[in-house]
Coordinates of C-alpha atoms and ligand atoms in Angstrom, one line a residue:
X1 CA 11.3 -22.5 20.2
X2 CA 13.4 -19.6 21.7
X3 CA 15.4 -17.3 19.6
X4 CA 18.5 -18.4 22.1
X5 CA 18.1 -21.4 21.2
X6 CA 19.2 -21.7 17.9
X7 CA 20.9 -18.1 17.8
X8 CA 21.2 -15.3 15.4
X9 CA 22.6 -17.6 12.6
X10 CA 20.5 -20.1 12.8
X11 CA 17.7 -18.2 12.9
X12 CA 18.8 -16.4 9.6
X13 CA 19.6 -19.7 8.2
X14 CA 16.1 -20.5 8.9
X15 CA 14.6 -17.5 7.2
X16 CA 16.7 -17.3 4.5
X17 CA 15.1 -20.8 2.3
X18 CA 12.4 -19.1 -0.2
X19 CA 13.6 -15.4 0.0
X20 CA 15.0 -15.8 -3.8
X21 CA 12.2 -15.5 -5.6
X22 CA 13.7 -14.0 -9.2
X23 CA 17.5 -15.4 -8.8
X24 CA 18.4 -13.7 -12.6
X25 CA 20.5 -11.0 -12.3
X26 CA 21.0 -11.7 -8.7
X27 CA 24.9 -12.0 -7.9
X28 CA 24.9 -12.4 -4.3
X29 CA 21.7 -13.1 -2.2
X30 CA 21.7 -13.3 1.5
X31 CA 24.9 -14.7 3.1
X32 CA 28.0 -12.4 2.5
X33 CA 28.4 -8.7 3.6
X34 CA 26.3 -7.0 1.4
X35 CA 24.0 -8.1 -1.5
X36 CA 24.7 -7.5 -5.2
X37 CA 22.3 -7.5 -8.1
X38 CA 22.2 -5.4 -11.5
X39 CA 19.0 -3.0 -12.4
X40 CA 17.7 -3.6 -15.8
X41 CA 20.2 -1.2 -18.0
X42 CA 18.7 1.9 -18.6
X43 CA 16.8 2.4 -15.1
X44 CA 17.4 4.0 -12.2
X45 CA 17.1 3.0 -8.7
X46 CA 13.7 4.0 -6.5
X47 CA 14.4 3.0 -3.4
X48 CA 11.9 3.0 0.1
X49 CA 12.3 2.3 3.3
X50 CA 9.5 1.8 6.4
X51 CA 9.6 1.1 9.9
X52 CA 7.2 -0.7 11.8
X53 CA 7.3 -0.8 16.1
X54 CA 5.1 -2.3 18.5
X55 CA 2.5 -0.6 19.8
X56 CA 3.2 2.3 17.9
X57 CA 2.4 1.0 14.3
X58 CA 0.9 -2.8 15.2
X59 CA -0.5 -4.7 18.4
X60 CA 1.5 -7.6 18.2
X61 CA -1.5 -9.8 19.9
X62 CA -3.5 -8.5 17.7
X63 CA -2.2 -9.4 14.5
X64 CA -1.1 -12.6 13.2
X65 CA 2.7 -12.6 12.4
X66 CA 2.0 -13.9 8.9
X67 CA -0.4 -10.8 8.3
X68 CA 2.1 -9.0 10.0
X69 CA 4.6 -9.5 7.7
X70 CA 2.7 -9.7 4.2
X71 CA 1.2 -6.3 5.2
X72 CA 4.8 -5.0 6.4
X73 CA 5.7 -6.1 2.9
X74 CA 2.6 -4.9 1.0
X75 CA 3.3 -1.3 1.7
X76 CA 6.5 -0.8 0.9
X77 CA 6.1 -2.7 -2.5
X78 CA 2.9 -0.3 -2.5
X79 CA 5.3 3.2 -2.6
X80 CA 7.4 1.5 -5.6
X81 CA 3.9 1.0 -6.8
X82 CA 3.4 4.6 -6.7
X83 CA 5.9 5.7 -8.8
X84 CA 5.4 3.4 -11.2
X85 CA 8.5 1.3 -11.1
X86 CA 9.0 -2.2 -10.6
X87 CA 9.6 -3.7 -7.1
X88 CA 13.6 -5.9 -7.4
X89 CA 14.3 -6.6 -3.8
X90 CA 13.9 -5.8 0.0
X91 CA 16.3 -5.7 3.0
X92 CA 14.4 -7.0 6.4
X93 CA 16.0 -5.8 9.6
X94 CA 14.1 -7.0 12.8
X95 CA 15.0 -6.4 16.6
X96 CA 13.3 -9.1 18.2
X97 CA 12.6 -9.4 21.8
X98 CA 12.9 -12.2 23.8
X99 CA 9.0 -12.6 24.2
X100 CA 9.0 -13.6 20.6
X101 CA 9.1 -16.9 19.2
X102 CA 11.2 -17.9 16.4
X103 CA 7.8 -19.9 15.0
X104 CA 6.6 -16.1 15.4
X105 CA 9.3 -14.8 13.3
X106 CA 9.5 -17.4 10.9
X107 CA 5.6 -16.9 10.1
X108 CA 6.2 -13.4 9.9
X109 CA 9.0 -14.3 7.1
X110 CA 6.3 -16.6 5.4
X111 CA 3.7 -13.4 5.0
X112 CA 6.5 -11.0 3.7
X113 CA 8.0 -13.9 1.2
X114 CA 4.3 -14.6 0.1
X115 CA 3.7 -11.0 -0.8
X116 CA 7.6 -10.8 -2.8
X117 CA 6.9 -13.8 -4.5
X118 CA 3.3 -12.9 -5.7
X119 CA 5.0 -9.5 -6.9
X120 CA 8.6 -11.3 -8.0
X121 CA 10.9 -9.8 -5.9
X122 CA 13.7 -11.4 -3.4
X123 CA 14.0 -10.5 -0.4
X124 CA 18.3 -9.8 -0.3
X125 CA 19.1 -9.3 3.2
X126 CA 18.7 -7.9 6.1
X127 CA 20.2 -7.4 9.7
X128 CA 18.5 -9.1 13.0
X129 CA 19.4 -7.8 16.7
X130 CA 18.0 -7.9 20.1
X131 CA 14.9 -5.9 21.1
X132 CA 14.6 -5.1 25.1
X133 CA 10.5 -4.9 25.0
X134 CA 9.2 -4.2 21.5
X135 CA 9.5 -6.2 18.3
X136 CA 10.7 -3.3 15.2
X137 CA 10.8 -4.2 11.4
X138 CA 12.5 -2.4 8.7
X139 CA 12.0 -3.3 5.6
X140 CA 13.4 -1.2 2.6
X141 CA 12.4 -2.4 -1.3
X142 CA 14.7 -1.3 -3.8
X143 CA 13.1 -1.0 -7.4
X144 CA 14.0 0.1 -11.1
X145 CA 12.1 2.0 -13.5
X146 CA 12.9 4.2 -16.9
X147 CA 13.6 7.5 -15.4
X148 CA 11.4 9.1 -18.0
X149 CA 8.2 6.7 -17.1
X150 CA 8.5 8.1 -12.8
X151 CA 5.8 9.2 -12.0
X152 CA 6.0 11.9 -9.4
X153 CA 3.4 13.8 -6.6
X154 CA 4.0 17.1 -8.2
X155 CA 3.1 16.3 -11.9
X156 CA -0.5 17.4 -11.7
X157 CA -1.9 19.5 -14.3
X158 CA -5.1 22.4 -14.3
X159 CA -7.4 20.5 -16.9
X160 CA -6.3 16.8 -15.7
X161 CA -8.9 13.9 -14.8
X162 CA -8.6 12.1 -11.5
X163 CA -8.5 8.7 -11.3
X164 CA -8.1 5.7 -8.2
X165 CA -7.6 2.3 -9.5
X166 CA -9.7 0.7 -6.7
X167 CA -12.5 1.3 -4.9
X168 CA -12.1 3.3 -1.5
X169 CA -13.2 2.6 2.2
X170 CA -13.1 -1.4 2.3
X171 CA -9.6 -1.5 4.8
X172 CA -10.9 1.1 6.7
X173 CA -14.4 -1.3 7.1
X174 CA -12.2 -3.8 8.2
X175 CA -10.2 -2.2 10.6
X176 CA -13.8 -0.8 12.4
X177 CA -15.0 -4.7 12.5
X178 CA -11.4 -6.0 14.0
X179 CA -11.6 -3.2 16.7
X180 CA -15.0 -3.8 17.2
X181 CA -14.4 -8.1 17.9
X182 CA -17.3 -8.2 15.2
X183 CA -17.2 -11.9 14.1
X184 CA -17.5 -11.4 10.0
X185 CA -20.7 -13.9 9.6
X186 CA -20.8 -13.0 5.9
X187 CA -18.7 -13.3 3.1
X188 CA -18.6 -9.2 2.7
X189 CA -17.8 -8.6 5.8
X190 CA -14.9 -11.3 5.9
X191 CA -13.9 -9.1 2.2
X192 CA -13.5 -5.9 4.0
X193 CA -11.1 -7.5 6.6
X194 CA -9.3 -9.0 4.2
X195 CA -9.2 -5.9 2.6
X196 CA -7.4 -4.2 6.0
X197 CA -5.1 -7.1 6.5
X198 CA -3.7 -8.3 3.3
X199 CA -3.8 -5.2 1.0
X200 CA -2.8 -5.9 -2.4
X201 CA -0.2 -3.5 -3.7
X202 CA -1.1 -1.8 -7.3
X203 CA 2.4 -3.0 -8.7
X204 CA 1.3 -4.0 -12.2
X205 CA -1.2 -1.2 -12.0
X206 CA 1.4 1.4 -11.8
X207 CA 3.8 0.3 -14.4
X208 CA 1.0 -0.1 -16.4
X209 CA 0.2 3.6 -16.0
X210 CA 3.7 4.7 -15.9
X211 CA 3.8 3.9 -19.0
X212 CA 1.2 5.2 -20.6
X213 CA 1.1 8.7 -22.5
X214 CA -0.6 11.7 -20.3
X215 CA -0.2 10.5 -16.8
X216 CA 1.3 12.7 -14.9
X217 CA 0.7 12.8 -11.4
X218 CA 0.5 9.6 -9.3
X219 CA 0.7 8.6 -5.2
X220 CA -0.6 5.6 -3.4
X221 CA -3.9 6.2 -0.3
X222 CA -1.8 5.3 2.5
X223 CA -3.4 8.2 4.9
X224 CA -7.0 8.1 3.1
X225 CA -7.6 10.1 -0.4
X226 CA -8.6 13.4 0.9
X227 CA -5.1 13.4 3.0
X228 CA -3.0 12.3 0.4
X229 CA -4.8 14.2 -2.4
X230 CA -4.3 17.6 -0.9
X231 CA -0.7 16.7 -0.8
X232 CA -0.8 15.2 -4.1
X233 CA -2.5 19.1 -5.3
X234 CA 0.0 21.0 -2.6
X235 CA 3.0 19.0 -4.3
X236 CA 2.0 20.3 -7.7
X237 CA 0.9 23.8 -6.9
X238 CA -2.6 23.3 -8.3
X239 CA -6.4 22.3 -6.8
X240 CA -8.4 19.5 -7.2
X241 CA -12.2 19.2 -7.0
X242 CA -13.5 15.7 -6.3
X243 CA -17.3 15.2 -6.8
X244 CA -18.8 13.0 -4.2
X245 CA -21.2 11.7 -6.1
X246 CA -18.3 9.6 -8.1
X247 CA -16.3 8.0 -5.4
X248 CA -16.5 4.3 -6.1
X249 CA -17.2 2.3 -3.1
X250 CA -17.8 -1.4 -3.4
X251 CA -21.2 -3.3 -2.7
X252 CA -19.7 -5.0 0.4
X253 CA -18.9 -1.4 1.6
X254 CA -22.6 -0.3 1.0
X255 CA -24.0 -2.9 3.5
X256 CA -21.8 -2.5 5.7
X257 CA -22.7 1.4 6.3
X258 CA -26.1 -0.1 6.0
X259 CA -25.6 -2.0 8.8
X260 CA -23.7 -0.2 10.9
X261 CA -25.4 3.2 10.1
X262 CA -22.1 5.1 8.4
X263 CA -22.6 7.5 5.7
X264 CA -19.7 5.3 2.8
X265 CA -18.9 8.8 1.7
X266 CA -16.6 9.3 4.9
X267 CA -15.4 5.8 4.4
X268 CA -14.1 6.7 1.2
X269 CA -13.0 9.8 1.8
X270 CA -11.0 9.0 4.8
X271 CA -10.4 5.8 5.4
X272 CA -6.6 5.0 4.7
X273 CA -4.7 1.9 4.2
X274 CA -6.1 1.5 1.0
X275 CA -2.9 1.1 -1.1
X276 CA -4.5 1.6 -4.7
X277 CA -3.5 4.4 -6.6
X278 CA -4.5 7.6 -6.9
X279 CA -3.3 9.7 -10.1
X280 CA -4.2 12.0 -12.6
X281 CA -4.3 12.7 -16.3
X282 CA -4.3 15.0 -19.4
X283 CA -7.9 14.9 -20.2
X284 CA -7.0 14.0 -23.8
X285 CA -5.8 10.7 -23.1
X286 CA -8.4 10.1 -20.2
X287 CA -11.1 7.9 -22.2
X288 CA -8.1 6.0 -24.1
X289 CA -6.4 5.3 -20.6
X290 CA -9.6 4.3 -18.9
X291 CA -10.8 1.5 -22.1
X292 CA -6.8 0.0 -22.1
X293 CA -6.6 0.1 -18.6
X294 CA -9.9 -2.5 -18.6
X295 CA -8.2 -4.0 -21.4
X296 CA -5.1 -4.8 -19.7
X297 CA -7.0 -5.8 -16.2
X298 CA -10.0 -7.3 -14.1
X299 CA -11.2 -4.1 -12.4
X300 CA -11.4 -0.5 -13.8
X301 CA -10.2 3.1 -12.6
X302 CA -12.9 5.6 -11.4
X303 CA -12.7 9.0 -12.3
X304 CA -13.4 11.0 -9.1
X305 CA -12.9 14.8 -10.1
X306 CA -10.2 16.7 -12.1
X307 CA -7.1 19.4 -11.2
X308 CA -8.2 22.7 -11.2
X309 CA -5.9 26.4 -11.2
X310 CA -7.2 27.6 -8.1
X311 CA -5.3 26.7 -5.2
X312 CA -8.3 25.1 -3.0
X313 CA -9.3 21.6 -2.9
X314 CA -13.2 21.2 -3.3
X315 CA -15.5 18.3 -2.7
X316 CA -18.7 18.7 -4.6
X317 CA -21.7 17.0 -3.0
X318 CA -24.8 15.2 -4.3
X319 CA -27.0 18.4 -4.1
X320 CA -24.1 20.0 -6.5
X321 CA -23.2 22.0 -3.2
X322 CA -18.9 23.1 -3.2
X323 CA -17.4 22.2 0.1
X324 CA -13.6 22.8 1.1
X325 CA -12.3 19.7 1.3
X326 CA -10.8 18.9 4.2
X327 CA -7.7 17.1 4.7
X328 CA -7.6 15.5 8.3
X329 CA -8.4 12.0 6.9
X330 CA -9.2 10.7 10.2
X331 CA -11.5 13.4 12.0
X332 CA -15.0 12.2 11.0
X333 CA -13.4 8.5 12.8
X334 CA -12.4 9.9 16.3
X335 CA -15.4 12.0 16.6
Ligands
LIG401 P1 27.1 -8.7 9.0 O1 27.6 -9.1 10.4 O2 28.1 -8.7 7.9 O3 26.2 -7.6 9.0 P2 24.9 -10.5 9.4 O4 25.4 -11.6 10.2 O5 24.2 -9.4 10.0 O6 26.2 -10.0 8.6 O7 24.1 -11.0 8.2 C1 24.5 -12.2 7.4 C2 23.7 -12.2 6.2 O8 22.3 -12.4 6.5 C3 23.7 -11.0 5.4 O9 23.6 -11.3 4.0 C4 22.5 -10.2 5.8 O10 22.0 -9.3 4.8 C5 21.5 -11.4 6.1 N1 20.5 -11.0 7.1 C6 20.7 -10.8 8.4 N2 19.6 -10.6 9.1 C7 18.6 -10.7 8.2 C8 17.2 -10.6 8.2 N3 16.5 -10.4 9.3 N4 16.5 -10.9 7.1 C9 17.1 -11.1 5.9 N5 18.4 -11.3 5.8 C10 19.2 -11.0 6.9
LIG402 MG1 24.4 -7.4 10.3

């Protein structure tokens, strides 16, 4: 069906069944001029916003539209993760081309409503126009926390642990096997493109942490950990030393260097797209964080290094060798 067909309306009307997810304290959803819903009392707003073009940020060919969209979805809802608040509601605006099929667009919906409902948020409006060649999404999630539980880049400590609450390298894996047409034959290698596509936001992780006493610093791996580390240490005026030796990579990771003959160190290092959490802690409160943490979920958080005075970020390798760490996440890739 063509997007003329049925027309801006009726496209909206079409999208619009399944975007309330959490209708309490929702006032208006989509259908008047603007949306209107009340924050828990007591927070504040944290609002981001993302755009996505073709061919700059996705191959639409490449990609199926309900991936598309859950991802799309996924990484906003990841930055609210970030700072430790929870994710309310997102505003979708598309410009859709006429190459695009409103089937397209409504499985694009499906993918971002699939990730807001798994995560409780509605999806509140939007705005849709005409695209002359490339299909561009917006999306913008607006979220609450207690202003006092935000948890910021530049909170970082000399003395703190650092901790991930994932393993590293899997999306980047992924992305090498779609690039490559490898056919996943096994169920690890199917994981790690699973892992690229349909990245799980560490919503529940970060509220969890946010809350907890002695975290200070915290960011999601969007740009791989050594890239968004340094900026994590450059934020709060510190260093950070990160000891190879401790990156946690995951079995399914393992084989696949195995296999393809990749070191998972640069995997984990740079790889990007991750969307787990990065984040650091007064070393105090590290042990207690780490035992309630595995407590409160099915997977722990890996202590990678800790934040240091001096103002230079240092990888430590397995022979116990310090090497700057450098921040280009994806330079060992386009070698
Ligand atoms: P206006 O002309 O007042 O901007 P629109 O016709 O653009 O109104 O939108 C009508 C309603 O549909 C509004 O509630 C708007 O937020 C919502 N909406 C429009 N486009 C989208 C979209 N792509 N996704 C979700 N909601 C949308
Ligand atoms: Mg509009």
């Amino acid at each position: 069906m063509r997007l003329r067909d049925i027309g801006e309306f009726g496209l909206i009307e079409k999208i619009s069944n399944g975007c309330l997810i959490r209708p309490r304290d929702v006032h208006m959803a989509i259908g008047d001029d603007a949306a209107v819903f009340a924050i828990p009392e007591g927070h504040v707003s944290v609002v981001t916003t993302d755009m996505l073009v073709e061919r700059v940020h996705f191959m639409r060919q490449a990609t199926s539209p309900y991936n598309l969209g859950y991802k799309a979805m996924a990484v906003n809802v990841s930055d609210i993760a970030a700072m430790g608040a929870d994710a309310l509601s997102a505003f979708v605006s598309i410009a859709i081309p006429s190459t695009c099929s409103v089937e397209f667009i409504t499985q694009l919906y499906d993918g971002m409503k699939a990730l807001a409902s798994d995560f409780g948020l509605n999806i509140l409006g939007g705005d849709t126009t005409h695209s002359k060649k490339d299909l561009i999404i917006n999306i913008t999630v607006v979220g609450s926390a207690a202003v006092e539980t935000i948890m910021y880049r530049h909170s970082a400590k000399p003395g703190d642990r650092l901790y991930t609450t994932d393993v590293l390298g899997d999306s980047r894996a992924g992305l090498y096997l779609l690039m490559h047409y490898i056919a996943p034959e096994s169920r690890e290698l199917k994981d790690l493109i699973r892992a690229h596509l349909l990245p799980r936001p560490h919503l529940r992780e970060g509220r969890f942490l946010a809350k907890e006493t002695g975290v200070h610093a915290a960011m999601d791996i969007s740009d791989g950990l050594s890239a968004d580390i340094t900026r994590l240490a450059a934020a709060s005026g510190v260093g950070i030393r990160i000891y190879a030796d401790d990156l946690p990579v995951s079995s399914q990771l393992k084989s696949f260097c195995a296999k393809f003959g990749f070191n998972p160190l640069d995997f984990a290092l740079s790889g990007g797209e991750e969307y787990c959490l990065v984040f650091s802690v007064d070393e105090t409160h590290a042990k207690e964080i780490e035992n309630r943490f595995r407590l409160a979920f099915d997977h722990k958080i890996h202590c990678i290094g800790d934040v240091t005075h001096e103002k230079q970020n240092i990888l430590i390798t397995a022979d116990g060798e310090a090497k700057p760490l450098d921040s280009s996440g994806w330079d060992h890739f386009q070698s």
